[in-house]
PDB file of C-alpha atoms in Angstrom:
ATOM      1  CA  MET W   1       5.216 -20.210  -5.425  1.00  0.00           C
ATOM      2  CA  LYS W   2       5.616 -19.201  -9.062  1.00  0.00           C
ATOM      3  CA  ILE W   3       6.111 -15.582 -10.153  1.00  0.00           C
ATOM      4  CA  ASN W   4       2.927 -13.507 -10.205  1.00  0.00           C
ATOM      5  CA  PRO W   5       3.094  -9.912 -11.460  1.00  0.00           C
ATOM      6  CA  ASN W   6      -0.054  -8.940  -9.527  1.00  0.00           C
ATOM      7  CA  ILE W   7       1.490 -10.053  -6.233  1.00  0.00           C
ATOM      8  CA  ASP W   8       4.761  -8.289  -7.078  1.00  0.00           C
ATOM      9  CA  ALA W   9       2.953  -5.039  -7.920  1.00  0.00           C
ATOM     10  CA  LEU W  10       0.888  -5.128  -4.716  1.00  0.00           C
ATOM     11  CA  GLN W  11       3.949  -5.818  -2.569  1.00  0.00           C
ATOM     12  CA  LEU W  12       5.874  -2.970  -4.222  1.00  0.00           C
ATOM     13  CA  MET W  13       2.975  -0.544  -3.705  1.00  0.00           C
ATOM     14  CA  LEU W  14       2.695  -1.528  -0.032  1.00  0.00           C
ATOM     15  CA  THR W  15       6.426  -1.014   0.453  1.00  0.00           C
ATOM     16  CA  ASP W  16       6.146   2.406  -1.172  1.00  0.00           C
ATOM     17  CA  LEU W  17       3.215   3.448   1.034  1.00  0.00           C
ATOM     18  CA  ARG W  18       4.944   2.270   4.190  1.00  0.00           C
ATOM     19  CA  THR W  19       8.112   4.206   3.367  1.00  0.00           C
ATOM     20  CA  ARG W  20       8.176   7.711   4.787  1.00  0.00           C
ATOM     21  CA  ASN W  21       7.989  10.105   1.868  1.00  0.00           C
ATOM     22  CA  GLU W  22       9.102  13.293   3.610  1.00  0.00           C
ATOM     23  CA  PRO W  23       8.359  15.816   0.830  1.00  0.00           C
ATOM     24  CA  ILE W  24       4.749  14.627   0.556  1.00  0.00           C
ATOM     25  CA  ARG W  25       4.289  14.443   4.339  1.00  0.00           C
ATOM     26  CA  HIS W  26       5.780  17.925   4.713  1.00  0.00           C
ATOM     27  CA  LYS W  27       3.350  19.297   2.118  1.00  0.00           C
ATOM     28  CA  ALA W  28       0.417  17.612   3.898  1.00  0.00           C
ATOM     29  CA  ALA W  29       1.503  19.080   7.227  1.00  0.00           C
ATOM     30  CA  PHE W  30       1.938  22.531   5.677  1.00  0.00           C
ATOM     31  CA  LYS W  31      -1.585  22.398   4.247  1.00  0.00           C
ATOM     32  CA  GLY W  32      -2.931  21.236   7.637  1.00  0.00           C
ATOM     33  CA  CYS W  33      -4.165  17.869   6.437  1.00  0.00           C
ATOM     34  CA  GLN W  34      -1.624  15.533   8.053  1.00  0.00           C
ATOM     35  CA  PRO W  35      -4.240  13.518  10.056  1.00  0.00           C
ATOM     36  CA  GLU W  36      -6.393  13.107   6.950  1.00  0.00           C
ATOM     37  CA  PHE W  37      -3.338  12.122   4.923  1.00  0.00           C
ATOM     38  CA  GLN W  38      -2.362   9.483   7.498  1.00  0.00           C
ATOM     39  CA  THR W  39      -5.923   8.125   7.557  1.00  0.00           C
ATOM     40  CA  LEU W  40      -5.927   7.827   3.777  1.00  0.00           C
ATOM     41  CA  VAL W  41      -2.557   6.047   3.746  1.00  0.00           C
ATOM     42  CA  ALA W  42      -3.797   3.604   6.414  1.00  0.00           C
ATOM     43  CA  ARG W  43      -6.955   2.883   4.379  1.00  0.00           C
ATOM     44  CA  LEU W  44      -4.939   2.305   1.213  1.00  0.00           C
ATOM     45  CA  ILE W  45      -2.537  -0.033   3.008  1.00  0.00           C
ATOM     46  CA  LYS W  46      -5.449  -2.067   4.424  1.00  0.00           C
ATOM     47  CA  GLN W  47      -7.118  -2.299   1.004  1.00  0.00           C
ATOM     48  CA  LEU W  48      -3.880  -3.353  -0.705  1.00  0.00           C
ATOM     49  CA  GLU W  49      -3.112  -5.919   2.017  1.00  0.00           C
ATOM     50  CA  ASP W  50      -6.577  -7.426   1.501  1.00  0.00           C
ATOM     51  CA  GLU W  51      -6.010  -7.578  -2.272  1.00  0.00           C
ATOM     52  CA  LEU W  52      -2.566  -9.110  -1.772  1.00  0.00           C
ATOM     53  CA  ASN W  53      -3.947 -11.823   0.508  1.00  0.00           C
ATOM     54  CA  SER W  54      -6.726 -12.593  -1.992  1.00  0.00           C
ATOM     55  CA  GLU W  55      -4.236 -12.779  -4.851  1.00  0.00           C
ATOM     56  CA  LYS W  56      -2.000 -15.124  -2.837  1.00  0.00           C
ATOM     57  CA  LEU W  57      -4.955 -17.424  -2.116  1.00  0.00           C
ATOM     58  CA  ILE W  58      -5.924 -17.505  -5.784  1.00  0.00           C
ATOM     59  CA  ASN W  59      -2.319 -18.183  -6.778  1.00  0.00           C
ATOM     60  CA  ARG W  60      -2.001 -20.956  -4.211  1.00  0.00           C
ATOM     61  CA  ASP W  61      -5.011 -22.786  -5.670  1.00  0.00           C
ATOM     62  CA  LYS W  62      -3.499 -22.918  -9.173  1.00  0.00           C
TER      63      LYS W  62
END
């Protein structure tokens, strides 16, 4: 597969979201919104995975 900046950006964002960012998680826990934070992260990951899969399909057809 040839280089695609959209695919690279999506993969990097997914890696970043899946990595435990302790300062942000600590702040969310301190403010009492850890479950909401986790739900939001899960939704973002799902959305980005869907976009990544779509981009890969488009790239494959070229």
